[in-house]
Amino acid sequence: MTTELKYFTPSAARKTLPLVRKIVKDILDSSREMRLIADEIGSQVEQDPRIQKLADNIEDFMQELVEIGCFFKDWNFQIGLVDFPSIIDGKEVFLCWRSDEDDIMYYHEQDAGFAGRKIIPPEELTD
């Protein structure tokens, strides 16, 4: 299933935060549980049905984020990083949120990533 790229204003992205926050928590909790099971069972990780079920759950959670229009970008499953496509100053950018942040306050250029985060300009915060 392909989802058409959706652009978020900061306000629209913020409205999705309660749901996005819950989904990201589910992803991080599931990945934490996977690590605990993996530590317990050692080398037979791929064959363990609990690991497969958790991996399937994570995939479903990530698909939920895609359906909302945002993308999970934390491949280490540590901080719950999510990008929301947006337009700022006429450029395609990503609004950037971490699960330990209360609000969406940053964005970055498409090729800059998390390290290139900047504060969203105040004039972009009013719709």
PDB file of C-alpha atoms in Angstrom:
ATOM      1  CA  MET A   1       0.000   0.000   0.000  1.00  0.00           C
ATOM      2  CA  THR A   2       1.473   3.333  -0.991  1.00  0.00           C
ATOM      3  CA  THR A   3       0.508   6.403   0.916  1.00  0.00           C
ATOM      4  CA  GLU A   4       0.657   9.767  -0.804  1.00  0.00           C
ATOM      5  CA  LEU A   5       3.125  12.128   0.844  1.00  0.00           C
ATOM      6  CA  LYS A   6       1.300  14.512   3.124  1.00  0.00           C
ATOM      7  CA  TYR A   7       2.751  17.822   4.290  1.00  0.00           C
ATOM      8  CA  PHE A   8       2.102  18.927   7.854  1.00  0.00           C
ATOM      9  CA  THR A   9       1.983  22.409   9.267  1.00  0.00           C
ATOM     10  CA  PRO A  10       3.464  22.473  12.771  1.00  0.00           C
ATOM     11  CA  SER A  11      -0.073  22.856  14.124  1.00  0.00           C
ATOM     12  CA  ALA A  12      -1.388  19.850  12.183  1.00  0.00           C
ATOM     13  CA  ALA A  13       1.597  17.727  13.261  1.00  0.00           C
ATOM     14  CA  ARG A  14       0.982  18.721  16.875  1.00  0.00           C
ATOM     15  CA  LYS A  15      -2.623  17.549  16.613  1.00  0.00           C
ATOM     16  CA  THR A  16      -1.371  14.027  15.792  1.00  0.00           C
ATOM     17  CA  LEU A  17       1.022  13.936  18.763  1.00  0.00           C
ATOM     18  CA  PRO A  18      -1.229  12.101  21.263  1.00  0.00           C
ATOM     19  CA  LEU A  19      -1.658   9.207  18.812  1.00  0.00           C
ATOM     20  CA  VAL A  20       1.938   9.362  17.513  1.00  0.00           C
ATOM     21  CA  ARG A  21       3.248   9.386  21.099  1.00  0.00           C
ATOM     22  CA  LYS A  22       1.242   6.229  21.919  1.00  0.00           C
ATOM     23  CA  ILE A  23       2.398   4.402  18.784  1.00  0.00           C
ATOM     24  CA  VAL A  24       6.046   5.332  19.410  1.00  0.00           C
ATOM     25  CA  LYS A  25       5.725   4.126  23.010  1.00  0.00           C
ATOM     26  CA  ASP A  26       4.383   0.805  21.689  1.00  0.00           C
ATOM     27  CA  ILE A  27       7.339   0.541  19.277  1.00  0.00           C
ATOM     28  CA  LEU A  28       9.896   1.290  21.988  1.00  0.00           C
ATOM     29  CA  ASP A  29       8.232  -1.033  24.520  1.00  0.00           C
ATOM     30  CA  SER A  30       8.096  -3.877  21.973  1.00  0.00           C
ATOM     31  CA  SER A  31      11.731  -3.422  20.970  1.00  0.00           C
ATOM     32  CA  ARG A  32      12.767  -3.351  24.652  1.00  0.00           C
ATOM     33  CA  GLU A  33      10.881  -6.604  25.220  1.00  0.00           C
ATOM     34  CA  MET A  34      12.591  -8.118  22.153  1.00  0.00           C
ATOM     35  CA  ARG A  35      16.016  -7.242  23.586  1.00  0.00           C
ATOM     36  CA  LEU A  36      15.119  -8.841  26.940  1.00  0.00           C
ATOM     37  CA  ILE A  37      13.979 -12.054  25.242  1.00  0.00           C
ATOM     38  CA  ALA A  38      17.068 -12.056  22.992  1.00  0.00           C
ATOM     39  CA  ASP A  39      19.336 -11.697  26.025  1.00  0.00           C
ATOM     40  CA  GLU A  40      17.518 -14.584  27.673  1.00  0.00           C
ATOM     41  CA  ILE A  41      17.590 -17.039  24.755  1.00  0.00           C
ATOM     42  CA  GLY A  42      20.863 -16.197  23.024  1.00  0.00           C
ATOM     43  CA  SER A  43      21.465 -17.436  19.491  1.00  0.00           C
ATOM     44  CA  GLN A  44      18.013 -18.828  18.597  1.00  0.00           C
ATOM     45  CA  VAL A  45      16.437 -15.386  18.231  1.00  0.00           C
ATOM     46  CA  GLU A  46      15.099 -15.786  14.669  1.00  0.00           C
ATOM     47  CA  GLN A  47      13.227 -18.983  15.542  1.00  0.00           C
ATOM     48  CA  ASP A  48      11.573 -17.667  18.706  1.00  0.00           C
ATOM     49  CA  PRO A  49       7.831 -17.063  18.124  1.00  0.00           C
ATOM     50  CA  ARG A  50       7.748 -14.286  20.752  1.00  0.00           C
ATOM     51  CA  ILE A  51      10.444 -12.368  18.859  1.00  0.00           C
ATOM     52  CA  GLN A  52       8.599 -12.841  15.551  1.00  0.00           C
ATOM     53  CA  LYS A  53       5.310 -11.641  17.087  1.00  0.00           C
ATOM     54  CA  LEU A  54       6.988  -8.539  18.536  1.00  0.00           C
ATOM     55  CA  ALA A  55       8.723  -7.831  15.204  1.00  0.00           C
ATOM     56  CA  ASP A  56       5.369  -8.114  13.420  1.00  0.00           C
ATOM     57  CA  ASN A  57       3.814  -5.744  15.988  1.00  0.00           C
ATOM     58  CA  ILE A  58       6.601  -3.190  15.435  1.00  0.00           C
ATOM     59  CA  GLU A  59       6.070  -3.404  11.683  1.00  0.00           C
ATOM     60  CA  ASP A  60       2.331  -2.791  12.183  1.00  0.00           C
ATOM     61  CA  PHE A  61       3.011   0.183  14.489  1.00  0.00           C
ATOM     62  CA  MET A  62       5.389   1.700  11.925  1.00  0.00           C
ATOM     63  CA  GLN A  63       2.753   1.254   9.231  1.00  0.00           C
ATOM     64  CA  GLU A  64       0.290   3.150  11.441  1.00  0.00           C
ATOM     65  CA  LEU A  65       2.743   6.068  11.508  1.00  0.00           C
ATOM     66  CA  VAL A  66       3.068   5.938   7.709  1.00  0.00           C
ATOM     67  CA  GLU A  67      -0.734   6.022   7.414  1.00  0.00           C
ATOM     68  CA  ILE A  68      -0.787   9.144   9.613  1.00  0.00           C
ATOM     69  CA  GLY A  69       1.827  10.613   7.252  1.00  0.00           C
ATOM     70  CA  CYS A  70       4.958  10.586   9.417  1.00  0.00           C
ATOM     71  CA  PHE A  71       8.002   8.338   9.620  1.00  0.00           C
ATOM     72  CA  PHE A  72       9.799   6.542  12.454  1.00  0.00           C
ATOM     73  CA  LYS A  73      13.518   7.343  12.102  1.00  0.00           C
ATOM     74  CA  ASP A  74      15.077   5.747  15.192  1.00  0.00           C
ATOM     75  CA  TRP A  75      16.560   2.506  13.906  1.00  0.00           C
ATOM     76  CA  ASN A  76      18.292   1.869  17.251  1.00  0.00           C
ATOM     77  CA  PHE A  77      14.874   1.991  18.947  1.00  0.00           C
ATOM     78  CA  GLN A  78      16.182   4.177  21.765  1.00  0.00           C
ATOM     79  CA  ILE A  79      14.717   7.695  21.532  1.00  0.00           C
ATOM     80  CA  GLY A  80      11.626   7.335  19.357  1.00  0.00           C
ATOM     81  CA  LEU A  81      12.461   9.826  16.614  1.00  0.00           C
ATOM     82  CA  VAL A  82       9.670  10.785  14.195  1.00  0.00           C
ATOM     83  CA  ASP A  83       9.783  13.038  11.110  1.00  0.00           C
ATOM     84  CA  PHE A  84       6.766  14.826   9.619  1.00  0.00           C
ATOM     85  CA  PRO A  85       7.097  16.113   6.030  1.00  0.00           C
ATOM     86  CA  SER A  86       6.560  19.868   5.911  1.00  0.00           C
ATOM     87  CA  ILE A  87       7.288  23.025   3.930  1.00  0.00           C
ATOM     88  CA  ILE A  88       9.198  25.841   5.649  1.00  0.00           C
ATOM     89  CA  ASP A  89      10.484  28.889   3.745  1.00  0.00           C
ATOM     90  CA  GLY A  90       9.371  27.215   0.520  1.00  0.00           C
ATOM     91  CA  LYS A  91      11.595  24.148   1.092  1.00  0.00           C
ATOM     92  CA  GLU A  92      10.616  20.560   1.747  1.00  0.00           C
ATOM     93  CA  VAL A  93      11.809  19.767   5.277  1.00  0.00           C
ATOM     94  CA  PHE A  94      10.952  17.431   8.135  1.00  0.00           C
ATOM     95  CA  LEU A  95       9.403  18.562  11.386  1.00  0.00           C
ATOM     96  CA  CYS A  96      11.295  16.499  13.922  1.00  0.00           C
ATOM     97  CA  TRP A  97      10.043  15.114  17.245  1.00  0.00           C
ATOM     98  CA  ARG A  98      11.633  12.861  19.868  1.00  0.00           C
ATOM     99  CA  SER A  99       9.553  10.837  22.298  1.00  0.00           C
ATOM    100  CA  ASP A 100      11.120  12.633  25.266  1.00  0.00           C
ATOM    101  CA  GLU A 101       9.967  16.045  23.965  1.00  0.00           C
ATOM    102  CA  ASP A 102       6.634  17.559  24.976  1.00  0.00           C
ATOM    103  CA  ASP A 103       6.031  19.297  21.665  1.00  0.00           C
ATOM    104  CA  ILE A 104       7.185  19.530  18.045  1.00  0.00           C
ATOM    105  CA  MET A 105       9.640  22.427  18.175  1.00  0.00           C
ATOM    106  CA  TYR A 106      12.293  21.516  15.599  1.00  0.00           C
ATOM    107  CA  TYR A 107      12.741  20.835  11.927  1.00  0.00           C
ATOM    108  CA  HIS A 108      15.621  19.858   9.685  1.00  0.00           C
ATOM    109  CA  GLU A 109      16.447  19.914   5.998  1.00  0.00           C
ATOM    110  CA  GLN A 110      15.723  16.628   4.240  1.00  0.00           C
ATOM    111  CA  ASP A 111      19.416  15.788   3.915  1.00  0.00           C
ATOM    112  CA  ALA A 112      20.506  17.137   7.328  1.00  0.00           C
ATOM    113  CA  GLY A 113      18.944  14.641   9.695  1.00  0.00           C
ATOM    114  CA  PHE A 114      18.621  14.928  13.454  1.00  0.00           C
ATOM    115  CA  ALA A 115      22.039  16.586  13.867  1.00  0.00           C
ATOM    116  CA  GLY A 116      20.852  19.495  11.680  1.00  0.00           C
ATOM    117  CA  ARG A 117      17.750  20.312  13.736  1.00  0.00           C
ATOM    118  CA  LYS A 118      16.730  23.974  14.001  1.00  0.00           C
ATOM    119  CA  ILE A 119      13.957  25.655  15.977  1.00  0.00           C
ATOM    120  CA  ILE A 120      10.776  26.087  13.938  1.00  0.00           C
ATOM    121  CA  PRO A 121      10.465  29.802  13.081  1.00  0.00           C
ATOM    122  CA  PRO A 122       7.733  31.472  15.197  1.00  0.00           C
ATOM    123  CA  GLU A 123       5.851  32.670  12.111  1.00  0.00           C
ATOM    124  CA  GLU A 124       5.398  29.012  11.063  1.00  0.00           C
ATOM    125  CA  LEU A 125       3.667  28.163  14.326  1.00  0.00           C
ATOM    126  CA  THR A 126       0.445  30.008  13.529  1.00  0.00           C
ATOM    127  CA  ASP A 127      -1.969  28.561  10.998  1.00  0.00           C
TER     128      ASP A 127
END
